[in-house]
PDB file of C-alpha atoms and ligand atoms in Angstrom:
ATOM      1  CA  MET A   1     -24.106 -15.152  -8.661  1.00 84.00           C
ATOM      2  CA  ASP A   2     -25.140 -15.346  -4.973  1.00 88.00           C
ATOM      3  CA  LEU A   3     -24.768 -12.993  -1.989  1.00 88.00           C
ATOM      4  CA  THR A   4     -21.310 -14.384  -1.109  1.00 89.00           C
ATOM      5  CA  ASP A   5     -20.069 -13.542  -4.600  1.00 91.00           C
ATOM      6  CA  ILE A   6     -21.425  -9.981  -4.295  1.00 95.00           C
ATOM      7  CA  GLY A   7     -19.647  -9.673  -0.910  1.00 94.00           C
ATOM      8  CA  ARG A   8     -16.395 -10.909  -2.531  1.00 94.00           C
ATOM      9  CA  ILE A   9     -16.702  -8.367  -5.340  1.00 97.00           C
ATOM     10  CA  VAL A  10     -17.315  -5.473  -2.914  1.00 97.00           C
ATOM     11  CA  LEU A  11     -14.378  -6.544  -0.716  1.00 97.00           C
ATOM     12  CA  ARG A  12     -11.962  -6.941  -3.617  1.00 97.00           C
ATOM     13  CA  TRP A  13     -13.053  -3.588  -5.013  1.00 98.00           C
ATOM     14  CA  ALA A  14     -12.589  -1.835  -1.628  1.00 98.00           C
ATOM     15  CA  HIS A  15      -9.182  -3.504  -1.157  1.00 98.00           C
ATOM     16  CA  ALA A  16      -7.999  -2.628  -4.687  1.00 98.00           C
ATOM     17  CA  VAL A  17      -9.227   1.003  -4.430  1.00 98.00           C
ATOM     18  CA  ALA A  18      -7.583   1.522  -1.006  1.00 98.00           C
ATOM     19  CA  ALA A  19      -4.294   0.122  -2.413  1.00 98.00           C
ATOM     20  CA  LEU A  20      -4.656   2.398  -5.445  1.00 97.00           C
ATOM     21  CA  PHE A  21      -5.138   5.502  -3.241  1.00 96.00           C
ATOM     22  CA  TRP A  22      -2.121   4.719  -1.073  1.00 96.00           C
ATOM     23  CA  VAL A  23       0.400   3.498  -3.653  1.00 96.00           C
ATOM     24  CA  GLY A  24      -0.937   5.763  -6.428  1.00 96.00           C
ATOM     25  CA  GLY A  25      -0.978   8.745  -4.048  1.00 95.00           C
ATOM     26  CA  SER A  26       2.656   8.067  -3.067  1.00 95.00           C
ATOM     27  CA  LEU A  27       3.672   7.812  -6.735  1.00 95.00           C
ATOM     28  CA  PHE A  28       1.948  11.125  -7.466  1.00 95.00           C
ATOM     29  CA  LEU A  29       3.813  12.791  -4.567  1.00 93.00           C
ATOM     30  CA  PHE A  30       7.193  11.567  -5.842  1.00 92.00           C
ATOM     31  CA  LEU A  31       6.738  11.954  -9.576  1.00 94.00           C
ATOM     32  CA  VAL A  32       4.539  15.072  -9.792  1.00 95.00           C
ATOM     33  CA  TYR A  33       4.176  16.992  -6.522  1.00 94.00           C
ATOM     34  CA  ARG A  34       7.786  17.001  -5.274  1.00 92.00           C
ATOM     35  CA  PRO A  35       9.433  18.097  -8.559  1.00 93.00           C
ATOM     36  CA  ALA A  36       6.721  20.734  -9.164  1.00 94.00           C
ATOM     37  CA  ALA A  37       6.854  22.117  -5.572  1.00 93.00           C
ATOM     38  CA  ARG A  38      10.524  23.056  -6.076  1.00 93.00           C
ATOM     39  CA  PHE A  39       9.361  25.996  -8.194  1.00 94.00           C
ATOM     40  CA  LEU A  40       7.378  27.534  -5.301  1.00 93.00           C
ATOM     41  CA  PRO A  41       8.937  30.244  -3.075  1.00 93.00           C
ATOM     42  CA  GLU A  42      10.299  28.762   0.203  1.00 92.00           C
ATOM     43  CA  THR A  43       7.576  30.064   2.584  1.00 93.00           C
ATOM     44  CA  ALA A  44       4.714  29.142   0.253  1.00 92.00           C
ATOM     45  CA  ARG A  45       6.263  25.692  -0.301  1.00 93.00           C
ATOM     46  CA  GLN A  46       6.500  25.008   3.448  1.00 92.00           C
ATOM     47  CA  LEU A  47       2.868  26.002   4.043  1.00 94.00           C
ATOM     48  CA  PHE A  48       1.653  24.015   1.049  1.00 92.00           C
ATOM     49  CA  GLU A  49       3.709  20.975   2.055  1.00 90.00           C
ATOM     50  CA  LYS A  50       2.194  21.029   5.557  1.00 91.00           C
ATOM     51  CA  ALA A  51      -1.321  21.051   4.091  1.00 93.00           C
ATOM     52  CA  VAL A  52      -0.468  18.260   1.616  1.00 92.00           C
ATOM     53  CA  ARG A  53       1.054  16.108   4.400  1.00 90.00           C
ATOM     54  CA  GLN A  54      -2.006  16.563   6.619  1.00 92.00           C
ATOM     55  CA  ARG A  55      -4.444  15.673   3.814  1.00 93.00           C
ATOM     56  CA  PHE A  56      -2.367  12.699   2.651  1.00 93.00           C
ATOM     57  CA  ARG A  57      -2.064  11.374   6.231  1.00 93.00           C
ATOM     58  CA  GLU A  58      -5.869  11.343   6.563  1.00 94.00           C
ATOM     59  CA  LEU A  59      -6.179   9.522   3.252  1.00 95.00           C
ATOM     60  CA  VAL A  60      -3.518   6.944   4.243  1.00 95.00           C
ATOM     61  CA  ASN A  61      -5.191   6.298   7.633  1.00 95.00           C
ATOM     62  CA  THR A  62      -8.470   5.471   5.892  1.00 97.00           C
ATOM     63  CA  ALA A  63      -6.683   3.343   3.254  1.00 97.00           C
ATOM     64  CA  VAL A  64      -4.810   1.373   5.961  1.00 97.00           C
ATOM     65  CA  ALA A  65      -8.039   0.647   7.885  1.00 97.00           C
ATOM     66  CA  VAL A  66      -9.813  -0.532   4.687  1.00 98.00           C
ATOM     67  CA  LEU A  67      -6.790  -2.635   3.586  1.00 98.00           C
ATOM     68  CA  LEU A  68      -6.523  -4.331   6.988  1.00 97.00           C
ATOM     69  CA  VAL A  69     -10.209  -5.212   7.364  1.00 98.00           C
ATOM     70  CA  SER A  70     -10.794  -6.249   3.722  1.00 98.00           C
ATOM     71  CA  GLY A  71      -7.368  -8.002   3.610  1.00 98.00           C
ATOM     72  CA  MET A  72      -8.184 -10.168   6.648  1.00 97.00           C
ATOM     73  CA  VAL A  73     -11.533 -11.280   5.201  1.00 97.00           C
ATOM     74  CA  LEU A  74      -9.945 -11.915   1.766  1.00 97.00           C
ATOM     75  CA  THR A  75      -7.216 -13.982   3.454  1.00 97.00           C
ATOM     76  CA  PHE A  76      -9.745 -16.238   5.240  1.00 96.00           C
ATOM     77  CA  ASP A  77     -11.755 -16.554   2.032  1.00 95.00           C
ATOM     78  CA  ARG A  78      -8.723 -17.443  -0.111  1.00 96.00           C
ATOM     79  CA  LEU A  79      -7.093 -19.826   2.380  1.00 96.00           C
ATOM     80  CA  SER A  80     -10.325 -21.764   2.883  1.00 95.00           C
ATOM     81  CA  SER A  81     -10.328 -22.672  -0.824  1.00 94.00           C
ATOM     82  CA  PRO A  82      -8.542 -25.819  -2.087  1.00 93.00           C
ATOM     83  CA  ALA A  83      -6.974 -23.600  -4.792  1.00 93.00           C
ATOM     84  CA  ALA A  84      -4.719 -22.062  -2.093  1.00 95.00           C
ATOM     85  CA  THR A  85      -1.546 -24.176  -2.306  1.00 95.00           C
ATOM     86  CA  THR A  86       1.455 -24.003   0.077  1.00 96.00           C
ATOM     87  CA  ALA A  87       3.236 -21.741  -2.425  1.00 97.00           C
ATOM     88  CA  TYR A  88       0.178 -19.441  -2.432  1.00 97.00           C
ATOM     89  CA  ALA A  89       0.136 -19.298   1.387  1.00 97.00           C
ATOM     90  CA  LEU A  90       3.885 -18.507   1.488  1.00 98.00           C
ATOM     91  CA  VAL A  91       3.608 -15.644  -1.020  1.00 98.00           C
ATOM     92  CA  LEU A  92       0.506 -14.314   0.769  1.00 98.00           C
ATOM     93  CA  GLY A  93       2.364 -14.490   4.115  1.00 98.00           C
ATOM     94  CA  THR A  94       5.235 -12.452   2.610  1.00 98.00           C
ATOM     95  CA  LYS A  95       2.721  -9.910   1.272  1.00 98.00           C
ATOM     96  CA  ILE A  96       1.079  -9.534   4.690  1.00 98.00           C
ATOM     97  CA  VAL A  97       4.434  -9.095   6.486  1.00 98.00           C
ATOM     98  CA  LEU A  98       5.453  -6.411   3.959  1.00 98.00           C
ATOM     99  CA  ALA A  99       2.046  -4.700   4.322  1.00 98.00           C
ATOM    100  CA  LEU A 100       2.420  -4.650   8.127  1.00 97.00           C
ATOM    101  CA  LEU A 101       5.904  -3.150   7.733  1.00 96.00           C
ATOM    102  CA  ALA A 102       4.468  -0.422   5.477  1.00 96.00           C
ATOM    103  CA  PHE A 103       1.673   0.255   8.027  1.00 96.00           C
ATOM    104  CA  TYR A 104       4.281   0.574  10.792  1.00 95.00           C
ATOM    105  CA  LEU A 105       6.385   2.999   8.724  1.00 94.00           C
ATOM    106  CA  ALA A 106       3.275   5.071   7.927  1.00 93.00           C
ATOM    107  CA  LEU A 107       2.420   5.196  11.640  1.00 91.00           C
ATOM    108  CA  GLU A 108       5.930   6.385  12.535  1.00 90.00           C
ATOM    109  CA  LEU A 109       5.838   8.970   9.745  1.00 87.00           C
ATOM    110  CA  GLY A 110       2.403  10.189  10.873  1.00 83.00           C
ATOM    111  CA  GLY A 111       3.761  10.591  14.410  1.00 82.00           C
ATOM    112  CA  GLY A 112       6.452  12.916  13.018  1.00 80.00           C
ATOM    113  CA  ARG A 113       9.317  10.444  13.591  1.00 84.00           C
ATOM    114  CA  ARG A 114      12.060  10.066  10.998  1.00 83.00           C
ATOM    115  CA  VAL A 115      12.803   6.486   9.985  1.00 85.00           C
ATOM    116  CA  SER A 116      15.451   5.669   7.408  1.00 86.00           C
ATOM    117  CA  ILE A 117      17.709   2.789   6.419  1.00 86.00           C
ATOM    118  CA  ARG A 118      21.106   2.910   4.760  1.00 88.00           C
ATOM    119  CA  LEU A 119      21.345   1.197   1.376  1.00 83.00           C
ATOM    120  CA  GLY A 120      25.014   1.408   0.394  1.00 85.00           C
ATOM    121  CA  ARG A 121      25.819   5.118   0.352  1.00 86.00           C
ATOM    122  CA  HIS A 122      22.168   6.193   0.221  1.00 87.00           C
ATOM    123  CA  LEU A 123      19.854   6.956   3.125  1.00 88.00           C
ATOM    124  CA  VAL A 124      16.340   5.805   2.191  1.00 90.00           C
ATOM    125  CA  GLY A 125      13.528   7.513   4.119  1.00 91.00           C
ATOM    126  CA  ALA A 126      10.150   6.114   5.205  1.00 91.00           C
ATOM    127  CA  PRO A 127       8.155   7.588   2.253  1.00 92.00           C
ATOM    128  CA  GLU A 128      10.502   5.959  -0.292  1.00 93.00           C
ATOM    129  CA  LEU A 129      10.457   2.673   1.648  1.00 94.00           C
ATOM    130  CA  ILE A 130       6.643   2.671   1.777  1.00 95.00           C
ATOM    131  CA  LEU A 131       6.425   3.308  -1.979  1.00 96.00           C
ATOM    132  CA  GLY A 132       8.983   0.556  -2.712  1.00 96.00           C
ATOM    133  CA  ILE A 133       7.132  -1.917  -0.480  1.00 97.00           C
ATOM    134  CA  GLY A 134       3.816  -0.979  -2.151  1.00 97.00           C
ATOM    135  CA  LEU A 135       5.254  -1.699  -5.613  1.00 97.00           C
ATOM    136  CA  VAL A 136       6.701  -5.040  -4.451  1.00 98.00           C
ATOM    137  CA  ILE A 137       3.254  -5.910  -3.026  1.00 98.00           C
ATOM    138  CA  TYR A 138       1.716  -5.300  -6.481  1.00 98.00           C
ATOM    139  CA  LEU A 139       4.230  -7.782  -7.913  1.00 98.00           C
ATOM    140  CA  LEU A 140       3.294 -10.341  -5.234  1.00 98.00           C
ATOM    141  CA  VAL A 141      -0.409  -9.813  -6.050  1.00 98.00           C
ATOM    142  CA  ALA A 142       0.314 -10.709  -9.711  1.00 98.00           C
ATOM    143  CA  ILE A 143       2.085 -13.894  -8.506  1.00 98.00           C
ATOM    144  CA  LEU A 144      -0.797 -14.691  -6.116  1.00 98.00           C
ATOM    145  CA  ARG A 145      -3.334 -14.438  -8.940  1.00 96.00           C
ATOM    146  CA  LEU A 146      -1.311 -16.805 -11.115  1.00 97.00           C
ATOM    147  CA  LEU A 147      -0.824 -19.320  -8.269  1.00 97.00           C
ATOM    148  CA  TYR A 148      -4.518 -19.185  -7.379  1.00 96.00           C
ATOM    149  CA  GLU A 149      -5.618 -19.732 -10.994  1.00 95.00           C
ATOM    150  CA  ARG A 150      -3.208 -22.679 -11.294  1.00 94.00           C
ATOM    151  CA  GLY A 151      -4.464 -24.113  -7.971  1.00 90.00           C
ATOM    152  CA  ALA A 152      -8.038 -23.800  -9.216  1.00 86.00           C
ATOM    153  CA  GLY A 153      -6.989 -25.659 -12.377  1.00 83.00           C
ATOM    154  CA  GLY A 154      -7.510 -22.562 -14.557  1.00 66.00           C
TER     155      GLY A 154
HETATM  156  C1  HEM B 201       0.121  -1.966   1.605  1.00 95.14           C
HETATM  157  C2  HEM B 201      -0.912  -2.747   1.825  1.00 95.14           C
HETATM  158  C3  HEM B 201      -1.588  -3.575   0.756  1.00 95.14           C
HETATM  159  C4  HEM B 201      -1.649  -3.371  -0.607  1.00 95.14           C
HETATM  160  C5  HEM B 201      -0.989  -2.257  -1.429  1.00 95.14           C
HETATM  161  C6  HEM B 201      -2.446  -4.449  -1.153  1.00 95.14           C
HETATM  162  C7  HEM B 201      -2.769  -4.596  -2.499  1.00 95.14           C
HETATM  163  C8  HEM B 201      -3.575  -5.581  -3.016  1.00 95.14           C
HETATM  164  C9  HEM B 201      -4.085  -5.621  -4.373  1.00 95.14           C
HETATM  165  C10 HEM B 201      -3.847  -4.549  -5.450  1.00 95.14           C
HETATM  166  C11 HEM B 201      -4.810  -6.760  -4.499  1.00 95.14           C
HETATM  167  C12 HEM B 201      -5.557  -7.234  -5.752  1.00 95.14           C
HETATM  168  C13 HEM B 201      -7.054  -6.952  -5.533  1.00 95.14           C
HETATM  169  C14 HEM B 201      -7.855  -7.610  -6.629  1.00 95.14           C
HETATM  170  O1  HEM B 201      -7.799  -7.118  -7.758  1.00 95.14           O
HETATM  171  O2  HEM B 201      -8.505  -8.613  -6.344  1.00 95.14           O
HETATM  172  C15 HEM B 201      -4.734  -7.485  -3.244  1.00 95.14           C
HETATM  173  C16 HEM B 201      -5.285  -8.712  -2.998  1.00 95.14           C
HETATM  174  C17 HEM B 201      -5.241  -9.345  -1.776  1.00 95.14           C
HETATM  175  N1  HEM B 201      -4.756  -8.834  -0.579  1.00 95.14           N
HETATM  176 FE1  HEM B 201      -3.851  -7.060  -0.335  1.00 95.14          FE
HETATM  177  N2  HEM B 201      -2.839  -5.287  -0.131  1.00 95.14           N
HETATM  178  C18 HEM B 201      -2.341  -4.785   1.046  1.00 95.14           C
HETATM  179  C19 HEM B 201      -2.537  -5.295   2.314  1.00 95.14           C
HETATM  180  C20 HEM B 201      -3.110  -6.520   2.595  1.00 95.14           C
HETATM  181  C21 HEM B 201      -3.239  -7.097   3.906  1.00 95.14           C
HETATM  182  C22 HEM B 201      -2.800  -6.407   5.224  1.00 95.14           C
HETATM  183  C23 HEM B 201      -3.816  -8.335   3.749  1.00 95.14           C
HETATM  184  C24 HEM B 201      -4.179  -9.355   4.781  1.00 95.14           C
HETATM  185  C25 HEM B 201      -4.344  -9.142   6.084  1.00 95.14           C
HETATM  186  C26 HEM B 201      -4.048  -8.531   2.336  1.00 95.14           C
HETATM  187  C27 HEM B 201      -4.601  -9.667   1.740  1.00 95.14           C
HETATM  188  C28 HEM B 201      -4.917  -9.800   0.405  1.00 95.14           C
HETATM  189  C29 HEM B 201      -5.493 -11.008  -0.205  1.00 95.14           C
HETATM  190  C30 HEM B 201      -5.811 -12.319   0.503  1.00 95.14           C
HETATM  191  C31 HEM B 201      -5.681 -10.718  -1.568  1.00 95.14           C
HETATM  192  C32 HEM B 201      -6.232 -11.676  -2.642  1.00 95.14           C
HETATM  193  C33 HEM B 201      -5.029 -12.214  -3.439  1.00 95.14           C
HETATM  194  C34 HEM B 201      -5.465 -13.073  -4.618  1.00 95.14           C
HETATM  195  O3  HEM B 201      -5.859 -12.503  -5.655  1.00 95.14           O
HETATM  196  O4  HEM B 201      -5.400 -14.295  -4.489  1.00 95.14           O
HETATM  197  N3  HEM B 201      -3.613  -7.394   1.661  1.00 95.14           N
HETATM  198  N4  HEM B 201      -3.991  -6.713  -2.352  1.00 95.14           N
END
């Protein structure tokens, strides 16, 4: 193992942990915090929600910065390998576009703007969209790993 390998390990770790904080944090908000907060009295809930939003926004800002920087280096590293086939590049491109969309939605949300899209009869807000995109990105990562291993002959 040389210095480049250690750099790769640190980058992948930072990228994976930042993704975990963002997507895992969003899942926690939806599955645990939101249902539990309904039991709080209205005024306490509003105050608590404001504090949670503020703290989560700080966490997401850091996660986005780490994901962008580590993601760019990982992209150059992966694409410079012969194991990166056209299919790999296409799936990676889709992942990056989706990630940029999620970053944009997070920025709008942080600025206090309401973004939503209509899916049939349902209005889907930015937090739900970000979580959905994050979960799709995890699926694309699983595909990327498989494509990369195949490209490397593994
Ligand atoms: C919402 C934002 C993002 C999430 C949730 C996310 C998530 C992940 C996860 C979980 C991995 C697997 C890490 C590992 O175990 O090695 C990964 C790998 C990777 N990500 Fe991201 N990522 C995001 C944004 C980005 C961005 C913006 C870029 C590029 C600019 C990027 C490029 C990559 C690359 C090249 C890999 C390596 C894929 C492979 O295994 O072949 N990611 N990402």
